[in-house]
Short mmCIF file of C-alpha atoms in Angstrom, two decimals:
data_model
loop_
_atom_site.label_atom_id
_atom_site.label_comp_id
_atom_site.label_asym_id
_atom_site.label_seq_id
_atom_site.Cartn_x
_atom_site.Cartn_y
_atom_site.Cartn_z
CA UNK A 18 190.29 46.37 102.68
CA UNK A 19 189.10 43.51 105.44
CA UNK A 20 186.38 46.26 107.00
CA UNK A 21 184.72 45.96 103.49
CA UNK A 22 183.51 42.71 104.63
CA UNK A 23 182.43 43.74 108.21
CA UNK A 24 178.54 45.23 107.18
CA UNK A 25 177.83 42.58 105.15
CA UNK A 26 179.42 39.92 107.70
CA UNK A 27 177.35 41.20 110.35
CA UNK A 28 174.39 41.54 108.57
CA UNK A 29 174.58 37.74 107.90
CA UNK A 30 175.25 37.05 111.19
CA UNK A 31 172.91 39.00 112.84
CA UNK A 32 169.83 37.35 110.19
CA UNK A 33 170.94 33.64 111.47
CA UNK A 34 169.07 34.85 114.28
CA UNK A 35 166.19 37.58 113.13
CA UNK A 36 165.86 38.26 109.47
CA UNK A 37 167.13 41.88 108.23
CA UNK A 38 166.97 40.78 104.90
CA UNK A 39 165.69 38.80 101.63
CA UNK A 40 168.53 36.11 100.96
CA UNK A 41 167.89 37.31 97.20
CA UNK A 42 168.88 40.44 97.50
CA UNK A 43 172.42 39.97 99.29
CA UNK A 44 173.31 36.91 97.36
CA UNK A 45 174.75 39.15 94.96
CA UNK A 46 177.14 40.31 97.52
CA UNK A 47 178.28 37.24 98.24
CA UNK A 48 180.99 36.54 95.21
CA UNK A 49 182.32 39.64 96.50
CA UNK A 50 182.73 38.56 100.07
CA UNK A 51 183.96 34.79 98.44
CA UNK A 52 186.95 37.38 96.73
CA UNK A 53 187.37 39.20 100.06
CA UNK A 54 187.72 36.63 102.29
CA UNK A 55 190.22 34.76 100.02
CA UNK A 56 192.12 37.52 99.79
CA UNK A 57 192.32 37.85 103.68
CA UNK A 58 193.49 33.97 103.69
CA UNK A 59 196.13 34.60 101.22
CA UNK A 60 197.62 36.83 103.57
CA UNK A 61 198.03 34.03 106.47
CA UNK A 62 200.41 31.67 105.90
CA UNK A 63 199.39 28.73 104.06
CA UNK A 64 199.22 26.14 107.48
CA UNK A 65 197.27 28.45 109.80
CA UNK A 66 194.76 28.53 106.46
CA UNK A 67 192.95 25.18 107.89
CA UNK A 68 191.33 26.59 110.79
CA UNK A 69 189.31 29.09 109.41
CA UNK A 70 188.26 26.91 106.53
CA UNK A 71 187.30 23.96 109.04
CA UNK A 72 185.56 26.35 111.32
CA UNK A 73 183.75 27.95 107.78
CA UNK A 74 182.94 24.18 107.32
CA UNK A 75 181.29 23.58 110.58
CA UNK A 76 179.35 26.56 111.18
CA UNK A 77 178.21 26.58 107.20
CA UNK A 78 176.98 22.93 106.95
CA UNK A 79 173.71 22.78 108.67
CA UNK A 80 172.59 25.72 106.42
CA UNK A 81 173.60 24.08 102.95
CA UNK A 82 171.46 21.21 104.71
CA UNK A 83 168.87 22.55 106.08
CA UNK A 84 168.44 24.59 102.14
CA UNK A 85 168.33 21.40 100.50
CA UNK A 86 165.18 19.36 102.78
CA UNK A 87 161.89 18.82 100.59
CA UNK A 88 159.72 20.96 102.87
CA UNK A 89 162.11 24.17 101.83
CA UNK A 90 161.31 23.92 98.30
CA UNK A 91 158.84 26.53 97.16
CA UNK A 92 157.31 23.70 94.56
CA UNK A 93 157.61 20.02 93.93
CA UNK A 94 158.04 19.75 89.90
CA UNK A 95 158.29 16.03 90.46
CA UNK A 96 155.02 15.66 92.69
CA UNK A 97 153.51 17.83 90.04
CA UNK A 98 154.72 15.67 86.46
CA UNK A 99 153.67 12.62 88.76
CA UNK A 100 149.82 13.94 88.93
CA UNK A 101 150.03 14.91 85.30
CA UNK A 102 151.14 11.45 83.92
CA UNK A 103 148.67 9.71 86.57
CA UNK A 104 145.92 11.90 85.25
CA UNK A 105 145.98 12.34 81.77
CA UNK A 106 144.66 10.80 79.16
CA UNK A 107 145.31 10.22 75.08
CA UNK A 108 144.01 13.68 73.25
CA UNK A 109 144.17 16.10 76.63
CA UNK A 110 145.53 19.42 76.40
CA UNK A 111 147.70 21.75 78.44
CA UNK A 112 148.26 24.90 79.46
CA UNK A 113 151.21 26.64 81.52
CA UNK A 114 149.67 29.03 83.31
CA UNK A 115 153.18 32.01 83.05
CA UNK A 116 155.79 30.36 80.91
CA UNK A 117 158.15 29.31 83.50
CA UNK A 118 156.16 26.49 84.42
CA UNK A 119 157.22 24.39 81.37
CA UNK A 120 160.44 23.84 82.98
CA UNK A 121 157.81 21.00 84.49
CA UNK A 122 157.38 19.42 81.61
CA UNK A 123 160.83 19.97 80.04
CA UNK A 124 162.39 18.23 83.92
CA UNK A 125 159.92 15.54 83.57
CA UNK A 126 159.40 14.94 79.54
CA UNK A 127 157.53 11.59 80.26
CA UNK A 128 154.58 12.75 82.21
CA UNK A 129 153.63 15.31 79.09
CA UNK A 130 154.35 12.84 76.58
CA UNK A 131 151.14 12.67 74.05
CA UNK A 132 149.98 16.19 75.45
CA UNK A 133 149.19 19.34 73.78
CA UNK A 134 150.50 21.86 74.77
CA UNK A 135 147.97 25.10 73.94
CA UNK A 136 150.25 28.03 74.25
CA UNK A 137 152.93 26.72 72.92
CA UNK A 138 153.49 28.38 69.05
CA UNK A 139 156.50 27.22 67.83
CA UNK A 140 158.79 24.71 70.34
CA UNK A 141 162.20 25.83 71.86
CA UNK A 142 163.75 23.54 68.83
CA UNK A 143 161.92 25.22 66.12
CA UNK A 144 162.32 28.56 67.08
CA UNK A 145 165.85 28.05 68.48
CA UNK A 146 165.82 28.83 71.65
CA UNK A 147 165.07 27.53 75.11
CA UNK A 148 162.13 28.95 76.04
CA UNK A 149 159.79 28.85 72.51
CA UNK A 150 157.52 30.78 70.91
CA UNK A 151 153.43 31.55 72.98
CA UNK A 152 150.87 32.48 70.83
CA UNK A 153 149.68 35.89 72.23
CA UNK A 154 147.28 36.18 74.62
CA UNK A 155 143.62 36.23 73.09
CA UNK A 156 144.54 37.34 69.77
CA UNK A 157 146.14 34.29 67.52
CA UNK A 158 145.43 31.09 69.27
CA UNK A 159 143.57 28.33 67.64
CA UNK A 160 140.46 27.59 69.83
CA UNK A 161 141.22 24.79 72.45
CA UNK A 162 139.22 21.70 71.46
CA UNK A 163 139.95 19.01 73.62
CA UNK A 164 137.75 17.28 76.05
CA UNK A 165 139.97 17.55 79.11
CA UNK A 166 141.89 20.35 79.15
CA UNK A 167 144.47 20.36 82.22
CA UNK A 168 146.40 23.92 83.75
CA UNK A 169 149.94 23.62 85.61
CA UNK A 170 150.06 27.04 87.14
CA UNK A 171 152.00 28.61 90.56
CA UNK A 172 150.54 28.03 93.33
#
């Protein structure tokens, strides 16, 4: 049962060094390897268990780190709601350019506060569920009438 793990453990390895692969489509693999490699340590007795986890530790901590610095984020949701709530004004409108970039407004409620939001049918409270309801595109949206209207879109 161990070799089950060795493809995937040198595959991760190996792409510390020179990238074989996109991180999203192994993490999948990785509860399995979590099960695996428990399993393996259940097998050891319990006090030689401490120097694989400790070495696991050390070799694994950099990388949670290094994950988590500003400059590795893909966006900046709080840099964005900061520009929006400088920027806006009583009566301005807004528009999520793909749905997913609500989550902006939904992290940051404040910044949005006193803006419409133009796609936006029904909110995730009315219709029940945590996205909302759009209005479709082109066909039943009330024409935008507001003097400034603002976008929040991908980058």
């Amino acid at each position: 049962m161990p070799w089950l793990l060795l493809p995937a453990t040198v595959l991760l390895l190996v792409s510390q060094f020179h990238p074989f692969y996109t991180g999203r489509y192994v993490i999948g693999s990785l509860p399995a390897m979590a099960l695996l490699a428990a399993a393996g340590l259940a097998r050891l007795p319990f006090r030689t268990w401490i120097a694989p986890l400790v070495a696991l530790a050390v070799l694994l901590a950099p990388l949670q780190v290094a994950q988590r610095r500003p400059e590795n984020w893909w966006d900046n949701l709080r840099g964005a709601a900061a520009i929006v709530k400088r920027e806006a004004r009583p009566g301005d409108a807004i528009l999520f350019l793909t749905k997913d970039r609500r989550s902006i407004a939904e992290a940051y409620p404040d910044a949005f506060r006193g803006l419409r939001d133009v796609a936006l049918r029904r909110t995730p409270a009315q219709a029940g569920d945590f996205g909302g309801t759009e209005f479709a595109p082109g066909r039943d949206r009330p024409p935008v009438q507001h003097r400034r209207p603002g976008r929040v879109s991908s980058p």
